[in-house]
Tab-separated table of C-alpha atoms in Angstrom:
chain	number	residue	atom	x	y	z
A	1	UNK	CA	-23.916	-13.324	184.257
A	2	UNK	CA	-26.457	-13.705	187.069
A	3	UNK	CA	-26.032	-11.493	190.115
A	4	UNK	CA	-24.365	-13.059	193.124
A	5	UNK	CA	-25.608	-10.338	195.513
A	6	UNK	CA	-27.850	-11.758	198.273
A	7	UNK	CA	-26.954	-15.293	197.167
A	8	UNK	CA	-25.822	-17.781	199.794
A	9	UNK	CA	-22.160	-18.720	199.790
A	10	UNK	CA	-21.413	-22.159	198.345
A	11	UNK	CA	-21.053	-25.123	200.665
A	12	UNK	CA	-17.425	-26.086	201.206
A	13	UNK	CA	-14.942	-27.773	203.494
A	14	UNK	CA	-11.277	-26.945	202.976
A	15	UNK	CA	-7.920	-26.935	204.695
A	16	UNK	CA	-6.411	-23.613	205.708
A	17	UNK	CA	-3.162	-22.375	207.151
A	18	UNK	CA	-3.945	-20.302	210.251
A	19	UNK	CA	-1.380	-18.976	212.727
A	20	UNK	CA	1.113	-21.787	212.279
A	21	UNK	CA	-1.476	-24.562	212.138
A	22	UNK	CA	-3.593	-26.388	209.601
A	23	UNK	CA	-7.321	-26.145	210.226
A	24	UNK	CA	-10.432	-27.338	208.427
A	25	UNK	CA	-12.828	-24.501	207.605
A	26	UNK	CA	-16.355	-25.047	206.334
A	27	UNK	CA	-19.095	-22.828	204.973
A	28	UNK	CA	-20.987	-23.489	208.210
A	29	UNK	CA	-18.059	-22.005	210.199
A	30	UNK	CA	-18.514	-18.758	208.264
A	31	UNK	CA	-22.176	-18.264	209.095
A	32	UNK	CA	-23.115	-16.296	212.197
A	33	UNK	CA	-20.635	-13.470	211.674
A	34	UNK	CA	-19.444	-11.154	208.932
A	35	UNK	CA	-16.756	-12.449	206.570
A	36	UNK	CA	-14.550	-11.212	203.763
A	37	UNK	CA	-13.432	-13.690	201.118
A	38	UNK	CA	-10.319	-12.405	199.386
A	39	UNK	CA	-9.606	-14.521	196.287
A	40	UNK	CA	-6.252	-14.064	194.566
A	41	UNK	CA	-4.445	-15.809	191.677
A	42	UNK	CA	-1.459	-17.484	193.323
A	43	UNK	CA	1.085	-17.626	196.125
A	44	UNK	CA	4.644	-16.466	195.412
A	45	UNK	CA	3.507	-13.767	192.981
A	46	UNK	CA	3.692	-9.981	192.852
A	47	UNK	CA	0.460	-8.048	193.492
A	48	UNK	CA	-1.002	-10.770	195.725
A	49	UNK	CA	1.387	-10.354	198.673
A	50	UNK	CA	0.803	-6.594	198.709
A	51	UNK	CA	-2.959	-7.174	198.983
A	52	UNK	CA	-2.727	-9.820	201.696
A	53	UNK	CA	-0.289	-7.663	203.673
A	54	UNK	CA	-2.623	-4.659	203.309
A	55	UNK	CA	-5.529	-6.729	204.618
A	56	UNK	CA	-3.340	-7.951	207.496
A	57	UNK	CA	-2.692	-4.315	208.445
A	58	UNK	CA	-6.458	-3.790	208.851
A	59	UNK	CA	-7.280	-7.200	210.301
A	60	UNK	CA	-7.508	-6.161	213.965
A	61	UNK	CA	-9.949	-3.375	213.126
A	62	UNK	CA	-12.017	-5.788	211.027
A	63	UNK	CA	-12.048	-8.333	213.865
A	64	UNK	CA	-13.228	-5.534	216.160
A	65	UNK	CA	-16.213	-5.142	213.830
A	66	UNK	CA	-16.938	-8.873	214.049
A	67	UNK	CA	-15.457	-9.673	210.630
A	68	UNK	CA	-13.317	-12.705	209.776
A	69	UNK	CA	-11.104	-12.594	206.702
A	70	UNK	CA	-10.455	-15.634	204.515
A	71	UNK	CA	-7.902	-15.427	201.743
A	72	UNK	CA	-8.397	-18.086	199.073
A	73	UNK	CA	-6.314	-19.290	196.154
A	74	UNK	CA	-6.112	-22.558	194.248
A	75	UNK	CA	-2.799	-23.296	195.974
A	76	UNK	CA	-2.744	-25.879	198.780
A	77	UNK	CA	-2.617	-25.081	202.478
A	78	UNK	CA	0.940	-26.506	202.406
A	79	UNK	CA	1.936	-23.889	199.831
A	80	UNK	CA	0.332	-21.182	201.978
A	81	UNK	CA	2.522	-22.268	204.908
A	82	UNK	CA	5.677	-22.226	202.773
A	83	UNK	CA	4.806	-18.735	201.480
A	84	UNK	CA	3.999	-17.522	205.002
A	85	UNK	CA	7.340	-18.845	206.254
A	86	UNK	CA	9.381	-17.305	203.426
A	87	UNK	CA	7.768	-13.912	202.760
A	88	UNK	CA	8.065	-10.933	205.081
A	89	UNK	CA	4.761	-9.536	203.773
A	90	UNK	CA	2.826	-12.801	204.110
A	91	UNK	CA	4.450	-13.463	207.485
A	92	UNK	CA	2.191	-10.670	208.799
A	93	UNK	CA	-0.972	-12.591	207.844
A	94	UNK	CA	-2.806	-14.100	210.825
A	95	UNK	CA	-6.211	-14.634	209.181
A	96	UNK	CA	-7.039	-18.008	207.589
A	97	UNK	CA	-5.419	-18.755	204.223
A	98	UNK	CA	-7.703	-21.331	202.588
A	99	UNK	CA	-6.302	-23.778	200.062
A	100	UNK	CA	-8.650	-24.556	197.179
A	101	UNK	CA	-6.640	-26.884	194.895
A	102	UNK	CA	-9.804	-28.430	193.398
A	103	UNK	CA	-11.252	-24.980	192.640
A	104	UNK	CA	-14.586	-25.852	194.234
A	105	UNK	CA	-14.788	-22.678	196.365
A	106	UNK	CA	-13.371	-20.500	193.593
A	107	UNK	CA	-15.948	-21.814	191.126
A	108	UNK	CA	-18.691	-21.439	193.739
A	109	UNK	CA	-17.953	-17.719	193.926
A	110	UNK	CA	-17.686	-17.609	190.107
A	111	UNK	CA	-14.106	-16.310	190.006
A	112	UNK	CA	-12.254	-19.255	188.442
A	113	UNK	CA	-10.052	-18.567	185.416
A	114	UNK	CA	-10.627	-22.028	183.926
A	115	UNK	CA	-7.813	-22.002	181.359
A	116	UNK	CA	-5.273	-21.109	184.069
A	117	UNK	CA	-6.721	-22.949	187.071
A	118	UNK	CA	-6.373	-19.729	189.072
A	119	UNK	CA	-8.724	-17.344	190.847
A	120	UNK	CA	-9.563	-13.841	189.702
A	121	UNK	CA	-8.965	-11.013	192.172
A	122	UNK	CA	-12.413	-11.314	193.742
A	123	UNK	CA	-13.528	-9.758	197.004
A	124	UNK	CA	-16.784	-10.739	198.685
A	125	UNK	CA	-18.393	-9.419	201.856
A	126	UNK	CA	-20.686	-11.995	203.443
A	127	UNK	CA	-23.256	-11.160	206.122
A	128	UNK	CA	-23.994	-13.323	209.194
A	129	UNK	CA	-26.731	-15.146	207.265
A	130	UNK	CA	-24.140	-16.349	204.744
A	131	UNK	CA	-25.428	-13.999	202.022
A	132	UNK	CA	-23.088	-12.042	199.757
A	133	UNK	CA	-23.533	-8.276	200.205
A	134	UNK	CA	-20.529	-6.975	198.226
A	135	UNK	CA	-18.887	-8.579	195.200
A	136	UNK	CA	-15.954	-7.052	193.311
A	137	UNK	CA	-13.674	-8.522	190.691
A	138	UNK	CA	-10.491	-6.777	189.605
A	139	UNK	CA	-8.200	-7.449	186.643
A	140	UNK	CA	-5.018	-9.277	187.595
A	141	UNK	CA	-2.801	-6.189	187.523
A	142	UNK	CA	-5.045	-4.023	189.732
A	143	UNK	CA	-4.499	-4.373	193.463
A	144	UNK	CA	-7.276	-3.870	195.979
A	145	UNK	CA	-7.498	-1.627	199.032
A	146	UNK	CA	-8.336	-3.076	202.441
A	147	UNK	CA	-9.149	0.439	203.648
A	148	UNK	CA	-11.895	0.760	201.051
A	149	UNK	CA	-13.233	-2.676	201.965
A	150	UNK	CA	-13.303	-1.604	205.615
A	151	UNK	CA	-15.494	1.356	204.615
A	152	UNK	CA	-17.845	-1.004	202.769
A	153	UNK	CA	-18.044	-3.316	205.801
A	154	UNK	CA	-19.123	-0.389	207.971
A	155	UNK	CA	-21.727	0.666	205.385
A	156	UNK	CA	-23.121	-2.873	205.049
A	157	UNK	CA	-23.325	-3.260	208.809
A	158	UNK	CA	-25.031	0.131	209.153
A	159	UNK	CA	-27.639	-0.718	206.513
A	160	UNK	CA	-28.311	-4.109	208.150
A	161	UNK	CA	-28.786	-2.494	211.575
A	162	UNK	CA	-30.819	0.520	210.365
A	163	UNK	CA	-33.752	-0.721	208.335
A	164	UNK	CA	-34.952	1.791	205.774
A	165	UNK	CA	-31.691	3.727	205.566
A	166	UNK	CA	-29.082	3.588	202.806
A	167	UNK	CA	-25.507	4.841	202.596
A	168	UNK	CA	-24.695	7.269	199.766
A	169	UNK	CA	-21.506	7.228	197.697
A	170	UNK	CA	-18.235	7.457	199.657
A	171	UNK	CA	-20.181	7.261	202.935
A	172	UNK	CA	-18.028	7.077	206.046
A	173	UNK	CA	-19.203	6.046	209.512
A	174	UNK	CA	-20.781	8.995	211.285
A	175	UNK	CA	-21.911	10.742	208.114
A	176	UNK	CA	-25.550	11.236	207.186
A	177	UNK	CA	-27.418	8.474	205.435
A	178	UNK	CA	-30.502	8.608	203.239
A	179	UNK	CA	-34.045	7.396	203.816
A	180	UNK	CA	-35.467	6.612	200.394
A	181	UNK	CA	-38.884	8.187	199.974
A	182	UNK	CA	-41.071	9.904	197.427
A	183	UNK	CA	-39.887	13.239	198.843
A	184	UNK	CA	-36.294	12.546	197.724
A	185	UNK	CA	-37.122	11.693	194.113
A	186	UNK	CA	-35.452	14.256	191.865
A	187	UNK	CA	-33.945	16.198	194.782
A	188	UNK	CA	-30.568	14.504	194.998
């Protein structure tokens, strides 16, 4: 499989359910700011609402960092509204819930389970240029952590703003970074 890191997000135009309204969202709308694409298998399931609720709990902090969150499944925007209206967990979601019934966006991010017509649990962090900086895919039974994604957002933003520096494993904002050089070879 070819790497998707530093690849541009696919072009798309899709309907989303956002704060009680339907809205068209395009790939062009995404560019210019940071974005998280949170793909999940299906509405009205089990692990999915826990993940979307977890992301909703961190949404204000992400917005404060200039990040928009887009959840995406192959359900329609109508189904997203029905789920939002009937689930206490999903009722907390205020970020856009994109419907991808044709699978175009899901395939564009290479997370389509073709035989099921559903998305894998894929998480992608996209920079303001529309380039993918983080790509993770989890098995269906393994839920993701918005808190860990928040840490990765801060690391990606730091690296973008501080040319020549890199963030080591488990780096948290405020901790020391590394400046790759010949002097560090074999000393870490």
